Tab-separated table of C-alpha atoms in Angstrom:
chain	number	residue	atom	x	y	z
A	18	UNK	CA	33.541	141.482	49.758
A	19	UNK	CA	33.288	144.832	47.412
A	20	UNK	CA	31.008	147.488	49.176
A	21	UNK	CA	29.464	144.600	51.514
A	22	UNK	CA	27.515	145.923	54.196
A	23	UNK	CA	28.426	144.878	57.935
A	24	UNK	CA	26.047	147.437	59.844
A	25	UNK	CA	25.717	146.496	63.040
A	26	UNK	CA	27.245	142.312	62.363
A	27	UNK	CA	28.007	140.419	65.127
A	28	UNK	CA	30.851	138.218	66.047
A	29	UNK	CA	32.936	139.260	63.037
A	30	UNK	CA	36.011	138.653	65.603
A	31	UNK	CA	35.134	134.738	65.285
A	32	UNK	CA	36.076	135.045	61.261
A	33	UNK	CA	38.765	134.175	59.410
A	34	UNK	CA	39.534	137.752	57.851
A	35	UNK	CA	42.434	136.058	55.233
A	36	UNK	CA	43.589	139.717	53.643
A	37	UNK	CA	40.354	140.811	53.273
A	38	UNK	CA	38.979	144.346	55.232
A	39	UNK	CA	37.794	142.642	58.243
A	40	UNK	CA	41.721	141.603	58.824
A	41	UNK	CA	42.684	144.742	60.882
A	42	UNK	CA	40.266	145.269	64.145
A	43	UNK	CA	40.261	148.852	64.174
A	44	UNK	CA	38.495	148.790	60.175
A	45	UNK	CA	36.454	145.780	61.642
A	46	UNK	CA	34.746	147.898	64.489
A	47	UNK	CA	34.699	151.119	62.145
A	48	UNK	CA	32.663	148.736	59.168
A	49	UNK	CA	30.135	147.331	62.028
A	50	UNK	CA	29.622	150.698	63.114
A	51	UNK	CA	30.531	153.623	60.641
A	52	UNK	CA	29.304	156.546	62.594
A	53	UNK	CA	32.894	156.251	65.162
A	54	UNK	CA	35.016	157.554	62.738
A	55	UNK	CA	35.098	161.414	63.659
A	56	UNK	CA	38.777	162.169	64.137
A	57	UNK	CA	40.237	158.911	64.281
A	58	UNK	CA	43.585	157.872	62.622
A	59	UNK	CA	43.290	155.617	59.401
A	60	UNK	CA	46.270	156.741	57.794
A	61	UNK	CA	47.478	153.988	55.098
A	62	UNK	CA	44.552	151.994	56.113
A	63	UNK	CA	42.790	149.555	53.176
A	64	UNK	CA	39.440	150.712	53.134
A	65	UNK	CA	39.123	149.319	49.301
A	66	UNK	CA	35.983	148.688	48.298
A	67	UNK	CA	34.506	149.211	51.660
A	68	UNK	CA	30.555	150.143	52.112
A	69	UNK	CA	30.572	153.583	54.343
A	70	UNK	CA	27.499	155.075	53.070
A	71	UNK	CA	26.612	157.974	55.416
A	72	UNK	CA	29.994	157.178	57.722
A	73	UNK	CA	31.013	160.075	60.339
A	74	UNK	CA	35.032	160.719	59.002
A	75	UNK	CA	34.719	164.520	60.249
A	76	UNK	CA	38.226	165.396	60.821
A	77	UNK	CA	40.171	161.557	60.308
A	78	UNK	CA	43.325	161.308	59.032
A	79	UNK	CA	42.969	159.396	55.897
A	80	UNK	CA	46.858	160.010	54.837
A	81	UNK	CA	47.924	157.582	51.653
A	82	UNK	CA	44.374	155.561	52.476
A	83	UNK	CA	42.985	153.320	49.903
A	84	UNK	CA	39.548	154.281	49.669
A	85	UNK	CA	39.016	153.191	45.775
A	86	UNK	CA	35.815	151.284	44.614
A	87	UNK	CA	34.474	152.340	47.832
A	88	UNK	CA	31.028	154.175	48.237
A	89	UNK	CA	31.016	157.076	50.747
A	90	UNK	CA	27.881	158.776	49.420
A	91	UNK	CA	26.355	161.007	51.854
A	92	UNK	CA	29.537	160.397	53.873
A	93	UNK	CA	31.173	163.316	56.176
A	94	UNK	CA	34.391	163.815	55.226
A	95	UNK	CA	34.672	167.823	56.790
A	96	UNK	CA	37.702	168.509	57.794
A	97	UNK	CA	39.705	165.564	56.977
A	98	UNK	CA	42.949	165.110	55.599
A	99	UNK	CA	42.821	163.135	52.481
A	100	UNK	CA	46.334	163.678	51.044
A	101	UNK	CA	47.704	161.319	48.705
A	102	UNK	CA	44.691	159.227	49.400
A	103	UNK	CA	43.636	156.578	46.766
A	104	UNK	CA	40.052	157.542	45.593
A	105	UNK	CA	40.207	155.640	42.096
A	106	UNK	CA	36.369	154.934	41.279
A	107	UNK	CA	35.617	156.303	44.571
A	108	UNK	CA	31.818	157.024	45.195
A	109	UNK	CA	32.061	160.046	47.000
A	110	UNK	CA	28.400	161.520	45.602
A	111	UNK	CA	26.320	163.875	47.973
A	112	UNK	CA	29.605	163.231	50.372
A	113	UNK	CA	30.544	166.462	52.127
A	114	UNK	CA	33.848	167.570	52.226
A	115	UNK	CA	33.925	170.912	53.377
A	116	UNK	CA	37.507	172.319	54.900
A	117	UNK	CA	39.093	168.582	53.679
A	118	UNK	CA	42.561	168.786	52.452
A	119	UNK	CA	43.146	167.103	49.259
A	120	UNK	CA	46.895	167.191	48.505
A	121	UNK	CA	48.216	165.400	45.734
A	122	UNK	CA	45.400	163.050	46.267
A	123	UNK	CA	44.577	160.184	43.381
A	124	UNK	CA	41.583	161.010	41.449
A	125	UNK	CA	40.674	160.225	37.868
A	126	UNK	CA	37.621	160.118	35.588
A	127	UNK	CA	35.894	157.547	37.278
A	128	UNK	CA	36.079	159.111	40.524
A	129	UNK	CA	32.450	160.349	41.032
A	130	UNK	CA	32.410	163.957	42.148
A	131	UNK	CA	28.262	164.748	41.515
A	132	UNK	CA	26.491	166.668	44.173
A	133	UNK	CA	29.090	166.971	46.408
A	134	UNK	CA	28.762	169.228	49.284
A	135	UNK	CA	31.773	171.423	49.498
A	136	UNK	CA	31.988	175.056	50.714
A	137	UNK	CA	35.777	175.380	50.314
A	138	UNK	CA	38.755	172.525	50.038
A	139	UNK	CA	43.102	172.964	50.902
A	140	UNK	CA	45.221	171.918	48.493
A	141	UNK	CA	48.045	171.714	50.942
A	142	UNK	CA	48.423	170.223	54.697
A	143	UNK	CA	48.513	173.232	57.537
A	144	UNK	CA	45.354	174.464	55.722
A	145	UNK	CA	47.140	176.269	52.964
A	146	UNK	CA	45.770	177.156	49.211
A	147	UNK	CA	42.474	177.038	49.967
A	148	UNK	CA	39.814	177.282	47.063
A	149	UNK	CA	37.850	179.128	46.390
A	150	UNK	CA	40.666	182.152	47.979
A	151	UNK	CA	37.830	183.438	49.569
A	152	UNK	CA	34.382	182.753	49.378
A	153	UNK	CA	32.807	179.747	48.847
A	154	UNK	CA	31.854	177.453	46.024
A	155	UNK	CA	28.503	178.143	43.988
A	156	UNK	CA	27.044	174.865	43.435
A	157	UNK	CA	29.138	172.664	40.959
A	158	UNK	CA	32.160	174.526	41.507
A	159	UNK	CA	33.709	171.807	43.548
A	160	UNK	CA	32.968	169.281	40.790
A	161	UNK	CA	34.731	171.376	37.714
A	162	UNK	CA	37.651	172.096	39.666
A	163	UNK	CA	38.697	168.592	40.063
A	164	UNK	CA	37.114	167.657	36.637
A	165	UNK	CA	40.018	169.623	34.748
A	166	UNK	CA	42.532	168.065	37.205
A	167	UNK	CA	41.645	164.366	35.380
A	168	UNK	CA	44.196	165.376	32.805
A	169	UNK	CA	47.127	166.404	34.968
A	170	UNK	CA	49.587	165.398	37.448
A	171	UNK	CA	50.504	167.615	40.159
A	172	UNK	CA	54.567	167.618	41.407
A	173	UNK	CA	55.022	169.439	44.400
A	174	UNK	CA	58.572	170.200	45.720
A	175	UNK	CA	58.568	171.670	49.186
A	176	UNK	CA	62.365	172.922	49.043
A	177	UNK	CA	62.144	174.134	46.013
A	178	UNK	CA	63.307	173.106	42.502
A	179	UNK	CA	66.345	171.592	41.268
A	180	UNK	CA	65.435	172.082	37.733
A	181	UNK	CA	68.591	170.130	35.817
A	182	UNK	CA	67.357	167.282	38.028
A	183	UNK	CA	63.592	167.746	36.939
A	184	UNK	CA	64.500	168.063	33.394
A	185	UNK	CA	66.146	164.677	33.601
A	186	UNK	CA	63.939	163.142	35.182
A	187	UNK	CA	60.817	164.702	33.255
A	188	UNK	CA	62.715	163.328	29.859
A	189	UNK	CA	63.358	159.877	31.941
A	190	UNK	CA	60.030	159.374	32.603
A	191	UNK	CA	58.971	160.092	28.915
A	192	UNK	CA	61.195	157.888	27.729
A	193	UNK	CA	59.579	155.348	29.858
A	194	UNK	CA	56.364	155.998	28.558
A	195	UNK	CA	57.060	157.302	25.163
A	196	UNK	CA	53.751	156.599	23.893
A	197	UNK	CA	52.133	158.932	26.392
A	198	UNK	CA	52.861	162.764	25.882
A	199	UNK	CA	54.143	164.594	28.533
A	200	UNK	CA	53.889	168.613	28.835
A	201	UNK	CA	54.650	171.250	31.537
A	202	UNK	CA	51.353	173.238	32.057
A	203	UNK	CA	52.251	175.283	34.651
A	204	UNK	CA	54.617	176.475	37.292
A	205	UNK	CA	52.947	178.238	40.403
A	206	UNK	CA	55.109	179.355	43.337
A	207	UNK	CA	53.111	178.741	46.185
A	208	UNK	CA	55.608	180.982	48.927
A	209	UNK	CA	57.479	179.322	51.497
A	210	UNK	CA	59.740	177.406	49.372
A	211	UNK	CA	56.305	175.544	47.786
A	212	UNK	CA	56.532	175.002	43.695
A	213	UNK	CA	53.909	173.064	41.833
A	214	UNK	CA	54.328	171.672	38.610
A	215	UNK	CA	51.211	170.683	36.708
A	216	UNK	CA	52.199	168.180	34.172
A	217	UNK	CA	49.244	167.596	31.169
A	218	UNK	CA	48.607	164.001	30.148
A	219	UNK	CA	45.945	162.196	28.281
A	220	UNK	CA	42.949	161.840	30.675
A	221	UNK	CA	43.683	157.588	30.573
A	222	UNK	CA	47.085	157.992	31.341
A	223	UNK	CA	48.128	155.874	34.747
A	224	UNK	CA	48.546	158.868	37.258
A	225	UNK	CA	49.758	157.103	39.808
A	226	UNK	CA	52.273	155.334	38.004
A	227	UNK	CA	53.776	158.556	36.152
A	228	UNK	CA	53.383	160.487	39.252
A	229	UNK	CA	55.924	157.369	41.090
A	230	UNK	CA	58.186	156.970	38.476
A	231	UNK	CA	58.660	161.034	38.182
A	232	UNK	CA	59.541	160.840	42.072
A	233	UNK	CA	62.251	157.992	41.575
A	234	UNK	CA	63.745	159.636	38.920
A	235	UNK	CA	63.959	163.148	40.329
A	236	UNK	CA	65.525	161.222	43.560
A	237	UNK	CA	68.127	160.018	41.080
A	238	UNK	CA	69.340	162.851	39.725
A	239	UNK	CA	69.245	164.929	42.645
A	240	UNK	CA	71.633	161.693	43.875
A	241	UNK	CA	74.099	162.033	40.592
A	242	UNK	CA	74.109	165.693	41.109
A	243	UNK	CA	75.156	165.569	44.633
A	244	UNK	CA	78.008	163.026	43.669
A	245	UNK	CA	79.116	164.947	41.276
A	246	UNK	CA	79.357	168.157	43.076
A	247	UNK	CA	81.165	165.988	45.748
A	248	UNK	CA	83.895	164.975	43.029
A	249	UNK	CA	84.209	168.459	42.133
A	250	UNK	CA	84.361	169.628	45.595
A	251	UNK	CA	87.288	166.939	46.069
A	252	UNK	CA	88.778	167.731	43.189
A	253	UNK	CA	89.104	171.671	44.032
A	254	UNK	CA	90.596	170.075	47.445
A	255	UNK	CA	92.657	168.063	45.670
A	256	UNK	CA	93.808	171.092	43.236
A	257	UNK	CA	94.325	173.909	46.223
A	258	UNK	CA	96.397	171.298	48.255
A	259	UNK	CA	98.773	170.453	44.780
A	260	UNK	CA	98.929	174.189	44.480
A	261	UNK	CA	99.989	175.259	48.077
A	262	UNK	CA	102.862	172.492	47.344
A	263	UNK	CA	103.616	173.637	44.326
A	264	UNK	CA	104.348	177.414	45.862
A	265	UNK	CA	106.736	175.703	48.318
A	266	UNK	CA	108.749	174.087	45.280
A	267	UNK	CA	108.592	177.573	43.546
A	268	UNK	CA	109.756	178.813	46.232
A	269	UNK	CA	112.964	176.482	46.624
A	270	UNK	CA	113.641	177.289	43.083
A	271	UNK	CA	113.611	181.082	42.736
A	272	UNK	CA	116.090	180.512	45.501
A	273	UNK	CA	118.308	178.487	43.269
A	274	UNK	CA	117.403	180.316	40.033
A	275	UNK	CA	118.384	183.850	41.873
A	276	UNK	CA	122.771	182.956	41.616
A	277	UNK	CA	122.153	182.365	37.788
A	278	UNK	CA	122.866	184.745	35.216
A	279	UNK	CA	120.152	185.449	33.247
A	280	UNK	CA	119.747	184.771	29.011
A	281	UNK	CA	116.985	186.665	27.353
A	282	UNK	CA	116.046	184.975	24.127
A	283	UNK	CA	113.171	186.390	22.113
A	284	UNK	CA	110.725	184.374	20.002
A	285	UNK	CA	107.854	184.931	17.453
A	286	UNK	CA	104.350	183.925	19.488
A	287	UNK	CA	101.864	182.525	16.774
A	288	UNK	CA	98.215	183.727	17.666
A	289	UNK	CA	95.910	180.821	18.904
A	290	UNK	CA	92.799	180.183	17.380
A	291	UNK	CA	89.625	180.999	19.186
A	292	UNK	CA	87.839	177.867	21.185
A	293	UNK	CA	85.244	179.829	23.309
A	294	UNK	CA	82.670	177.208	21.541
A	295	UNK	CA	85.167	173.958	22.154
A	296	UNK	CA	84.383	174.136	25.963
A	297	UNK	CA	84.655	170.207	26.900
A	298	UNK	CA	82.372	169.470	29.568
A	299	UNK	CA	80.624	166.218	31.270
A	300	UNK	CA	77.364	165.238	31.485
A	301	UNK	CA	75.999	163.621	34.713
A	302	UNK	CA	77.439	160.675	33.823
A	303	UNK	CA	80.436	162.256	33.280
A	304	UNK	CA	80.615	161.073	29.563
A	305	UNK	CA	82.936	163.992	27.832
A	306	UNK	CA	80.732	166.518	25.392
A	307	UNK	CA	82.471	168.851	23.322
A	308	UNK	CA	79.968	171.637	22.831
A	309	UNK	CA	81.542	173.378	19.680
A	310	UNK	CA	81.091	170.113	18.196
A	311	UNK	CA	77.192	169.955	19.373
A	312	UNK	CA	76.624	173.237	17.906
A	313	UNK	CA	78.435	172.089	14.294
A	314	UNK	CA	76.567	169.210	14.284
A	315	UNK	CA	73.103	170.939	15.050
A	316	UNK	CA	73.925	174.012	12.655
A	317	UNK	CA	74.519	171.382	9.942
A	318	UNK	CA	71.177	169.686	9.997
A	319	UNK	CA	69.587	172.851	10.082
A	320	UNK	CA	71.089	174.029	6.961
A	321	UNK	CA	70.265	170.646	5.160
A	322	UNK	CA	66.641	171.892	5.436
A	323	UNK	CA	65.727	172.526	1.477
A	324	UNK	CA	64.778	176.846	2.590
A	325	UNK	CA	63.613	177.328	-1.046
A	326	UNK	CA	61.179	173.948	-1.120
A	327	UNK	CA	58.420	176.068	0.494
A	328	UNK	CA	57.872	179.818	2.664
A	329	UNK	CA	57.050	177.328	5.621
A	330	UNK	CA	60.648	175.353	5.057
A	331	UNK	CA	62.373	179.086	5.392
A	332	UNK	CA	60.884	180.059	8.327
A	333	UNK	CA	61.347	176.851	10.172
A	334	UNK	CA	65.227	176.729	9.116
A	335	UNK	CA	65.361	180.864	10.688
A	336	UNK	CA	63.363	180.292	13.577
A	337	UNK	CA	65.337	176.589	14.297
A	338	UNK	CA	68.618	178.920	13.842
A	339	UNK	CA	67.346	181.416	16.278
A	340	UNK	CA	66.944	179.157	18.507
A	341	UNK	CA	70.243	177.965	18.293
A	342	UNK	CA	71.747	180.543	18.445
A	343	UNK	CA	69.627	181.680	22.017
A	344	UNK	CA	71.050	178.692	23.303
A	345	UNK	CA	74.708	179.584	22.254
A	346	UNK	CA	74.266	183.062	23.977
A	347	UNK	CA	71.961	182.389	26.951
A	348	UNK	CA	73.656	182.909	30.111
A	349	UNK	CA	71.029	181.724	32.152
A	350	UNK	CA	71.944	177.912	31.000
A	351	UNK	CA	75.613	176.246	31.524
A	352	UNK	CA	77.205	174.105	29.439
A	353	UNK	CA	75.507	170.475	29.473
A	354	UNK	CA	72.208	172.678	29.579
A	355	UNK	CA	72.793	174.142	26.308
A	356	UNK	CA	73.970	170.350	24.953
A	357	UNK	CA	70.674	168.986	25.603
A	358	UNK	CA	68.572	172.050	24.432
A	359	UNK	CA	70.744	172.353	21.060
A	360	UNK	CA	70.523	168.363	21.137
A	361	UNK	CA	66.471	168.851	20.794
A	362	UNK	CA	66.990	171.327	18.206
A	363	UNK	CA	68.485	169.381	16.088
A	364	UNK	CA	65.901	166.428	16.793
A	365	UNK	CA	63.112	169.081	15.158
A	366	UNK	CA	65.446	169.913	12.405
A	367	UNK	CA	65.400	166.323	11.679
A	368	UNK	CA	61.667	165.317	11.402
A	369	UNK	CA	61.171	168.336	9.402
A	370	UNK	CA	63.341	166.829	6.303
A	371	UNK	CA	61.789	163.170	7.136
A	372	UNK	CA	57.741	163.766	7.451
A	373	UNK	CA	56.727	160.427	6.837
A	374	UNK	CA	58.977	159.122	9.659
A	375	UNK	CA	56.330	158.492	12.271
A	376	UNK	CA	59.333	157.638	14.577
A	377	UNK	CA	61.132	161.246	13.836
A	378	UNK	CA	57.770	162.929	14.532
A	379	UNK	CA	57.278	161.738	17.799
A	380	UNK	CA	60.214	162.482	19.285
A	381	UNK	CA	60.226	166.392	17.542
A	382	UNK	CA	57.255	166.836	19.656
A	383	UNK	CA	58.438	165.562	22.527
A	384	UNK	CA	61.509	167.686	21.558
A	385	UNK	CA	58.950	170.586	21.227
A	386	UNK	CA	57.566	169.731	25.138
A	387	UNK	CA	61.495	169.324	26.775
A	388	UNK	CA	62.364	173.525	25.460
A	389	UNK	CA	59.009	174.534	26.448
A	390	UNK	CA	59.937	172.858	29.876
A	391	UNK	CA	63.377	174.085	30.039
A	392	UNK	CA	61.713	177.631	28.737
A	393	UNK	CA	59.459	177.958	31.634
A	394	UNK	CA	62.174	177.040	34.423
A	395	UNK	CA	64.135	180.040	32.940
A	396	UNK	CA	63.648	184.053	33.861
A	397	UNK	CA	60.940	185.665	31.365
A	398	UNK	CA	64.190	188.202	29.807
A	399	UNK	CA	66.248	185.059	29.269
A	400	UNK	CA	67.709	184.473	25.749
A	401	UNK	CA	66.236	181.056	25.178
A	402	UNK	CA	63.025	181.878	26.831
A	403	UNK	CA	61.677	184.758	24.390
A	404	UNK	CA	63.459	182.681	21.371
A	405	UNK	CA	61.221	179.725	22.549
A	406	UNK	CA	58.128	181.859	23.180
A	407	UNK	CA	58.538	183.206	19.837
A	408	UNK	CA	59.406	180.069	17.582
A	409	UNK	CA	57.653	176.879	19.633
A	410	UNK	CA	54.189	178.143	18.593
A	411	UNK	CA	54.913	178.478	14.877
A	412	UNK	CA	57.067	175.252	14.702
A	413	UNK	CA	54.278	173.070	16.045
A	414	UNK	CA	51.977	174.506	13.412
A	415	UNK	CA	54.890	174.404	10.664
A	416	UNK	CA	55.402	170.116	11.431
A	417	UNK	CA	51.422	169.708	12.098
A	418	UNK	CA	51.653	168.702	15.821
């Protein structure tokens, strides 16, 4: 029944719909007649390959609609809210779409965008970010806007950012898809507690899926962070409430201790060696990392890099050190944040003494992406981020990437 026409059909009630579009009544009467559409509700509704050439949608709410494989050519679609809608191989060609709002909505290359008729669009609901700023768009604007958004996919976090959660998730998800390269773009506050993460991919990449799978992940971390939080919470309960008991025992002895004589005895005190870089701490699975240990282990692969092979080998081991040693001092990072940023380090240090390791290579780059992410999330004067600024560029030249 892809794009069939049932203009002004009679009796359709009388069918046997199965799951096909004629199945829900209000989609029935809107297909016989597509001109009623102007500000009704079809939020969620399957409208997949449905034939709405010309149809009135002037201000309906089209919220998480499937509209792919569908043809709306010539359609109105002015003022209506097509947020998170499905418009995979959409014909939306001569369609106008002025004032629409288009949040997070699924688009790719086979979405066809030609002659649309489009004076401005809102990236957000409540009519917010619209483009153009001000003005309108010259004729093919519209078009090239969304034609470099085939190649990304848009997070947007309303309450802001919990960014050891995105991290996490971010390298979840590319471990999920590990042959499909994932890399922060950009980070735009939009105000109001708004932040919107563009995330390049390769322009076949499954949007939708990444997009879901980022989501569940990000859920999950925010989950183990919470627990863990909790635990430490508890555990400062538990620690304050052992300590008040503690003072009452002190207490009780002092008393005791006060009718003793007293017997000074004086003793050599060794000094203790320093183990500011021994700090044990726990991931979020609260596995036990020793982060002097990190450090020695990443400082030792770099120095196995052969400096005097080549110029190129040098600066790679200084700049790899740098960075290092950015993450060591950076006090914008805590501890398991400088574990997994040293632990990428080291992952670059290693495909540059094993080139032909296709295996190595790949995850270097994605090594590459996960400190330019964790660069980006950090304030401009931060130690990590001007080391990273600095070395990333040169590296990725220096391994061929």
């Amino acid at each position: 029944m892809n794009k069939t026409i049932f203009k002004q059909a009679i009796k359709l009630e009388l069918a046997r719909p199965g799951h096909t579009l004629l199945a829900n009544p209000q989609i029935r009467e809107f297909l016989i007649d597509s001109r009623t559409g102007s500000g009704k509700d079809f939020a969620q509704a399957n409208l997949r390959g449905a034939y709405l050439e010309g149809a009135n949608l002037q201000a309906a709410n089209l919220r998480l609609a499937n509209i792919s494989e569908a043809s709306l050519q010539y359609a109105n679609l002015a003022g209506a809210n097509l947020s998170e809608v499905n418009a995979v191989n959409t014909d939306l060609r001569h369609a106008t779409l002025t004032g629409a709002c288009v949040e997070n909505w699924n688009i790719d290359a086979t979405t066809q965008l030609d002659e649309v008729d489009c004076q401005y669009i809102y990236l957000l609901n409540g009519q917010k970010e619209r483009r153009p700023s001000s003005g309108e768009f010259q004729p093919g604007e519209f078009t090239k806007l969304f034609a470099e958004m085939f190649d990304t996919v848009d997070l947007i976090f309303r309450n802001g950012v919990d960014w050891k959660a995105f991290i996490a998730a971010l390298k979840e998800v590319q471990v999920q898809n590990e042959d499909t390269p994932l890399q922060v773009q950009s980070i735009a506050n939009k105000g109001d507690g708004v932040i919107v993460v563009k995330v390049h991919v390769p322009s076949d990449t499954d949007k939708e899926k990444i997009h879901q799978e980022f989501n569940q992940n990000y859920q999950l971390q925010l989950a183990a962070i919470e627990a863990q939080y909790k635990a430490q919470l508890t555990a400062k309960e538990t620690e304050i409430a052992i300590y008040r008991q503690q003072s009452v025992d002190m207490m009780e002895i002092t008393k005791t201790l006060a009718n003793r004589p007293i017997h000074v005895e004086a003793k050599a005190m060794s000094h203790s060696n320093d183990s500011s870089r021994n700090t044990t701490i726990r991931d979020i699975n609260n596995s036990a990392v020793n982060f002097g240990e990190i450090i020695g282990d990443v400082t030792n692969t770099i120095n196995q890099i052969a400096a005097d092979a080549s110029p190129e080998n040098a600066q790679l081991k200084a700049l790899l050190q740098e960075l290092t040693q950015a993450i060591e001092i950076d006090s914008h990072l805590d501890e398991e944040e400088k574990a997994e940023a040293a632990n990428q380090v080291k992952k670059i240090a290693q495909a540059s003494q094993n080139p032909d390791d296709a295996g190595l290579q790949k995850k270097a780059q994605r090594a590459v992406n996960f400190l330019e992410t964790i660069a980006k999330a950090l304030e401009p004067a931060s130690k990590l981020a001007q080391a990273c600024q600095k070395a990333l560029p040169i590296i990725l030249k220096t391994l061929g990437f």
